[in-house]
Coordinates of C-alpha atoms in Angstrom, one line a residue:
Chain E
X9 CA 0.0 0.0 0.0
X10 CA 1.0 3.2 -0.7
X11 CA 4.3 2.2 -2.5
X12 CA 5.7 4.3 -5.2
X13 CA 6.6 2.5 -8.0
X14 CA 8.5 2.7 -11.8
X15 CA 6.9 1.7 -14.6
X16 CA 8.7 0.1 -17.0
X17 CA 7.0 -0.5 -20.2
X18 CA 5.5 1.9 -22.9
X19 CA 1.9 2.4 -21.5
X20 CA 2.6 6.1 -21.4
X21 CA 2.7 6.1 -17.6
X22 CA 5.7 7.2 -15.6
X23 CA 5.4 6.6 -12.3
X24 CA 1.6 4.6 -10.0
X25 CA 1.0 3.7 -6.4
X26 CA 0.0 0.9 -5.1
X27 CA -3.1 1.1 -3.5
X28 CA -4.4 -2.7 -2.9
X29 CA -1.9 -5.9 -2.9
X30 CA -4.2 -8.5 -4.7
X31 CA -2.7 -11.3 -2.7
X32 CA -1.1 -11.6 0.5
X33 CA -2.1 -9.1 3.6
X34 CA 1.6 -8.1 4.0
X35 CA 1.6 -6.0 0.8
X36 CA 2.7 -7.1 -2.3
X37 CA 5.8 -9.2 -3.3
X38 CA 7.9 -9.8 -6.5
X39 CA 5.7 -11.3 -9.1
X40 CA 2.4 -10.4 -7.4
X41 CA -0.3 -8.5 -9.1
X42 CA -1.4 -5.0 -7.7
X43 CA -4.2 -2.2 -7.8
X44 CA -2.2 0.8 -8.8
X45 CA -2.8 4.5 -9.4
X46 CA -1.4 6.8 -11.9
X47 CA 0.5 9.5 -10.6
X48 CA 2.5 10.6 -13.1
X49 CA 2.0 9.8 -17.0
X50 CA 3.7 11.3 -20.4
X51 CA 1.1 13.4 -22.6
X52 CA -0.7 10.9 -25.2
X53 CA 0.1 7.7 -23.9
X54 CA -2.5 4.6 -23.4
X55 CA -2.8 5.9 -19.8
X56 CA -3.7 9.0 -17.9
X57 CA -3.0 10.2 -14.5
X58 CA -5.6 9.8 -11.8
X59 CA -6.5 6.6 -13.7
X60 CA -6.8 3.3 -12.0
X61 CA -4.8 0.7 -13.3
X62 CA -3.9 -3.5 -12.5
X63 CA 0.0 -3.9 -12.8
X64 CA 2.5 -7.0 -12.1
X65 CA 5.6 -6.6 -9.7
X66 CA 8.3 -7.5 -11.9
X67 CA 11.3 -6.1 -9.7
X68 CA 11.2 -5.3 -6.2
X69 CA 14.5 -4.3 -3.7
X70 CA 13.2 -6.2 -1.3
X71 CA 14.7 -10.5 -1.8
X72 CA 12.2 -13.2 -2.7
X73 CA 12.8 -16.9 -1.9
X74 CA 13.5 -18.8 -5.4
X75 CA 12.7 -22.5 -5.0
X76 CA 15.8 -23.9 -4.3
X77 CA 16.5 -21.8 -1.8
X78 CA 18.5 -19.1 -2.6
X79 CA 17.2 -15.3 -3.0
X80 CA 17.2 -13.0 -5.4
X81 CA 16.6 -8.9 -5.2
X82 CA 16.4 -6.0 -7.5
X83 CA 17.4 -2.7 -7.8
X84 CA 14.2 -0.7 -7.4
X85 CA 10.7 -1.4 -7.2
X86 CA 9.2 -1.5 -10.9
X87 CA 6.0 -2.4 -12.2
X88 CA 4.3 -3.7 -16.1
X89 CA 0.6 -2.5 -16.1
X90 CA -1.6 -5.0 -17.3
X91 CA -5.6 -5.2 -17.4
X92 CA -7.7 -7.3 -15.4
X93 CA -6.7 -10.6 -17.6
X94 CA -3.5 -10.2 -17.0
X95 CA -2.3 -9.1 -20.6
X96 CA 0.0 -6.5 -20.8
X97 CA -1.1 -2.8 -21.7
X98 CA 2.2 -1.8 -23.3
X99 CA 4.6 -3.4 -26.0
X100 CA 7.7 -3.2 -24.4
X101 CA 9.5 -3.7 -20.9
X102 CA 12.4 -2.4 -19.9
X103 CA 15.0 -3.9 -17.9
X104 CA 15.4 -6.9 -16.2
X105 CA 12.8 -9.4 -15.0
X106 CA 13.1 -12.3 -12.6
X107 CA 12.1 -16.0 -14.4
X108 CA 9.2 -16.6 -11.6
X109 CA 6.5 -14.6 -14.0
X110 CA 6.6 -18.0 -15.5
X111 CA 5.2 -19.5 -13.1
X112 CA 2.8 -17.0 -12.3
X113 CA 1.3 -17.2 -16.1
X114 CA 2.8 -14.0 -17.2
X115 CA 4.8 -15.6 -20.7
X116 CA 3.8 -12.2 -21.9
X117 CA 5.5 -10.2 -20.1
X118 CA 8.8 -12.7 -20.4
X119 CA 9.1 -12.7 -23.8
X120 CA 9.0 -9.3 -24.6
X121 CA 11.9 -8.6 -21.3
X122 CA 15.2 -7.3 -22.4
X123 CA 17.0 -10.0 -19.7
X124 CA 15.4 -12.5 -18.2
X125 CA 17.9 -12.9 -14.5
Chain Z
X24 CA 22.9 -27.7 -11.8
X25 CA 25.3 -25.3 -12.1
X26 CA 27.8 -24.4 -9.1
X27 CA 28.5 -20.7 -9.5
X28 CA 31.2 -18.8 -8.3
X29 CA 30.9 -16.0 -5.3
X30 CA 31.4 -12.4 -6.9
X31 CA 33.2 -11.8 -4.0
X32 CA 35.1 -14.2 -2.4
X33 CA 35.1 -16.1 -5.4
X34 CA 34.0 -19.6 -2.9
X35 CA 31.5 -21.8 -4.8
X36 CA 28.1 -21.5 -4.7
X37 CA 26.2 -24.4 -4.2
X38 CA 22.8 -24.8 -5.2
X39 CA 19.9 -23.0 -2.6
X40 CA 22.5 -21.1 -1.1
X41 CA 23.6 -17.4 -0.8
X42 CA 21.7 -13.9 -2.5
X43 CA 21.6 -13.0 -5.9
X44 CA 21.5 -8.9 -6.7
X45 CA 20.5 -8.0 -10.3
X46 CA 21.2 -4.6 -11.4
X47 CA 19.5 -2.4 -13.0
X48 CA 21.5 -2.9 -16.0
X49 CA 20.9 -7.0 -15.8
X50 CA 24.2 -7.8 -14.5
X51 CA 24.0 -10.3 -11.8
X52 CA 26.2 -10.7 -8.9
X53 CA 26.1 -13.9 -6.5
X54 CA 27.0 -13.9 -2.8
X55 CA 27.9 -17.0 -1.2
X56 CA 26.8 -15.5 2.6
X57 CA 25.4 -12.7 3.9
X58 CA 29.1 -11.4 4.7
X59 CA 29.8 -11.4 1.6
X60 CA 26.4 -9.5 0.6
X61 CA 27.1 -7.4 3.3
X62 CA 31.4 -6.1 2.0
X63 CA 29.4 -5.6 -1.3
X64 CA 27.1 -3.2 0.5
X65 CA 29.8 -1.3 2.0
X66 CA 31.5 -1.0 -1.4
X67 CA 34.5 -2.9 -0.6
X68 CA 36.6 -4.0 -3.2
X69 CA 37.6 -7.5 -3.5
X70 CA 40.9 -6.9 -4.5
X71 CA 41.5 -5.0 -0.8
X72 CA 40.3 -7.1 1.5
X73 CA 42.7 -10.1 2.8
X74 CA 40.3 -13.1 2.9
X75 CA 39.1 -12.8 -0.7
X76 CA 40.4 -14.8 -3.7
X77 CA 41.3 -12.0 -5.7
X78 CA 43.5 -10.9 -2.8
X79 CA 45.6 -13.5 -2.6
X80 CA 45.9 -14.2 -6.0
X81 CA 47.1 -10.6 -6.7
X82 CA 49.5 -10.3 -4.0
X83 CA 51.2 -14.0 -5.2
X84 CA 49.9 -16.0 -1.9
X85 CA 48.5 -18.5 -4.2
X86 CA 48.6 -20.4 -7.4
X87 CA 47.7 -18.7 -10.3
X88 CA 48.8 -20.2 -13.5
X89 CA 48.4 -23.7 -13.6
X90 CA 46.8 -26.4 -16.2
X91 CA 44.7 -27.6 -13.9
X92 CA 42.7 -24.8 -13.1
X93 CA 41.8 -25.1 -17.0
X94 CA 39.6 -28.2 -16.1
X95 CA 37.0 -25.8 -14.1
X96 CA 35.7 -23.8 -16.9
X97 CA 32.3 -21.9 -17.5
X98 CA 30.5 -24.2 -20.6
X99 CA 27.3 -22.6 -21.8
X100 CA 26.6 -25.9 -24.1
X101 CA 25.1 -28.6 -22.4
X102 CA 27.0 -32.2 -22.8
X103 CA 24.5 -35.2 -24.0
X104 CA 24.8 -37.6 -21.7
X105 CA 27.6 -40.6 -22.3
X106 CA 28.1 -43.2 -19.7
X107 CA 31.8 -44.0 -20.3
X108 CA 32.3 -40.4 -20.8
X109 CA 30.8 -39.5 -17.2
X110 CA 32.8 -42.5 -15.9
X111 CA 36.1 -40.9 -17.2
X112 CA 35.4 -37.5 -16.4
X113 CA 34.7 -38.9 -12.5
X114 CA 38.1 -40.4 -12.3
X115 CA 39.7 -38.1 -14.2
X116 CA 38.2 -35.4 -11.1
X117 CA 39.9 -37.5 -8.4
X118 CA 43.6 -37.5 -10.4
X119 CA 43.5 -33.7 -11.2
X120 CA 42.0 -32.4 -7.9
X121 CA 45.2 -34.9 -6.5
X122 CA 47.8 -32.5 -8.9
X123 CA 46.5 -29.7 -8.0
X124 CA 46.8 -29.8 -4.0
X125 CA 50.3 -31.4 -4.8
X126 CA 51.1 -28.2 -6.7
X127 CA 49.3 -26.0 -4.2
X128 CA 51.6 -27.2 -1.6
X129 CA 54.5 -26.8 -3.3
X130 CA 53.9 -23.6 -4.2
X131 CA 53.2 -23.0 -0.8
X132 CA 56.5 -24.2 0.4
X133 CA 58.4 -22.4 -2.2
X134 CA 56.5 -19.0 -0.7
X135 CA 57.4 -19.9 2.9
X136 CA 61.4 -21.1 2.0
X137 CA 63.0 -17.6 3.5
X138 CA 60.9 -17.8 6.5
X139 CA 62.9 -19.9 8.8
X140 CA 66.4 -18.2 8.2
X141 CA 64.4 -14.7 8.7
X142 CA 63.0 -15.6 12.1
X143 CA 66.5 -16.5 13.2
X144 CA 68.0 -13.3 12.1
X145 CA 65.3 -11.0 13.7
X146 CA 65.3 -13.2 17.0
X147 CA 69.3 -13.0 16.7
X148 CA 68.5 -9.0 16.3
X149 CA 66.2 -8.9 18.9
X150 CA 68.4 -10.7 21.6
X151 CA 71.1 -8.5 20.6
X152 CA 69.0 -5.2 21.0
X153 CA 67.5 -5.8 24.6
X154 CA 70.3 -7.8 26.3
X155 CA 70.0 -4.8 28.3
X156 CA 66.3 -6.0 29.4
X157 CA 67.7 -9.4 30.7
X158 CA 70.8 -8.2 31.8
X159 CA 70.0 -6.7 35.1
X160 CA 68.2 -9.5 36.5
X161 CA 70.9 -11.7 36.1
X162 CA 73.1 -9.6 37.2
X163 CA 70.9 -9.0 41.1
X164 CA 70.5 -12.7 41.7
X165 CA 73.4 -13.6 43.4
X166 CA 74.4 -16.5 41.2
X167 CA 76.4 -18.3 44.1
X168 CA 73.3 -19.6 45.8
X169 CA 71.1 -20.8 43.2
X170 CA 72.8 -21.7 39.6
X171 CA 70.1 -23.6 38.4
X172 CA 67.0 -21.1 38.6
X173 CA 68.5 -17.9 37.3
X174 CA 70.1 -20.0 34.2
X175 CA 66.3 -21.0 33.6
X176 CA 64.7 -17.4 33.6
X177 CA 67.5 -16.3 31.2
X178 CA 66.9 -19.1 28.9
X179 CA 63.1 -18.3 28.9
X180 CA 63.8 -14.5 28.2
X181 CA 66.0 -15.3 25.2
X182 CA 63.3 -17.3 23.4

């Protein structure tokens, strides 16, 4: 809740805030979808600000468990937007994404990632 | 199953151990521990701190060029599978893991020859230098008495 993250695709917005984790009471964790709202967005995009938007955690600075065991954490906190589906809104993504979206039925978002760590 | 190597400390990582930190720009670096994770915090530099790898193999205090260490190399294409192949490559780990802690130790030896002859010559310094330290107490004890007890102390002051 109330987390400011960077969006990293070409939706047109710049920067949401998480207002609902959609799983999990203790806030939302890498690979976890979100309720998001814009707070800052580039003139003419898909997106405008104020909007309310769904949105998948594909970095977070905060380590996640990988299932062997070992743990793995980002640089910032960064978020895809998506609709309610699950698809994603934009056509890009930026930077790099952890492998897990596989296994939380986001193959979208994975195959258009620059680097897949 | 891939055993890693510690951006660090350069140790192995074994699988389900240690933290992984990808950067921004998709570099990855792998910690073995959390003191590891945590001298990357600070900034440290591998190269500057004593326990690391890359210390000791830039200031000579171990092995650096040697044919074994071309064994242990990073393949990206994966190996069909061959039984006699995998039975060779299992001895063949024994043998060269044997060479290399032969060669490790002499190496080591060679790096520890001058030792011995040093510590003589600084102890030899040293006794010279702060006779004066010893000297008085000798001196006090009246040697008449007691030989035997005085000779001890001085013996134990020399070493």
């Amino acid at each position: 809740m109330r987390t400011n993250l960077k969006v990293v695709d070409n939706s047109g917005a710049k920067r949401v805030m998480c207002i609902q984790a959609l799983k999990g009471k203790k806030g939302a964790r890498l690979g976890d979808m979100i309720v998001a709202s814009v707070k800052e967005a580039q003139a003419g995009g898909k997106v405008k600000k104020g909007q309310v938007v769904y949105g998948v955690v594909v970095r977070a600075a905060m380590q996640r468990g990988r299932c062997d065991g070992s743990e793995v954490k980002f640089d910032d906190n960064a978020v895809v937007l998506v609709n309610k589906q699950g698809e994603p809104i934009g056509t890009r993504v930026f930077g790099p994404v952890p492998h897990e979206l596989r296994k939380k039925k986001h193959v979208k978002i994975l195959s258009l990632a620059e680097h897949i760590a | 199953m891939r055993l890693e190597k510690c951006w660090f400390c350069s140790s192995t990582i074994y699988p389900g151990h240690g933290i992984q930190f990808v950067r921004n720009d998709a570099k990855i670096f792998r910690f073995c521990r959390s003191k590891c994770h945590k001298n990357f915090k600070m900034k440290r530099n591998p190269r500057k701190v004593k326990w690391t790898k890359a210390y000791r193999r830039l200031h000579g205090k171990d092995m650096t060029q040697d044919s074994t260490f071309e064994f242990e190399r990073k393949r990206n294409r994966p190996e069909r599978y061959d039984r006699n192949v995998t039975e060779n490559v299992l001895k063949a780990i024994k043998k060269i893991s044997k060479v290399r802690h032969a060669r490790e130790e002499e190496h080591h030896r060679q790096r520890m020859k001058g030792n011995k002859v040093m510590k003589l010559k600084e102890d030899a310094k040293e006794l010279e230098q702060s006779i004066h330290l010893v000297g008085p107490l000798v001196k006090k004890d009246d040697m008449k008495k007691e030989k035997i007890i005085p000779l001890r102390e001085d013996h134990r002051m020399e070493e």
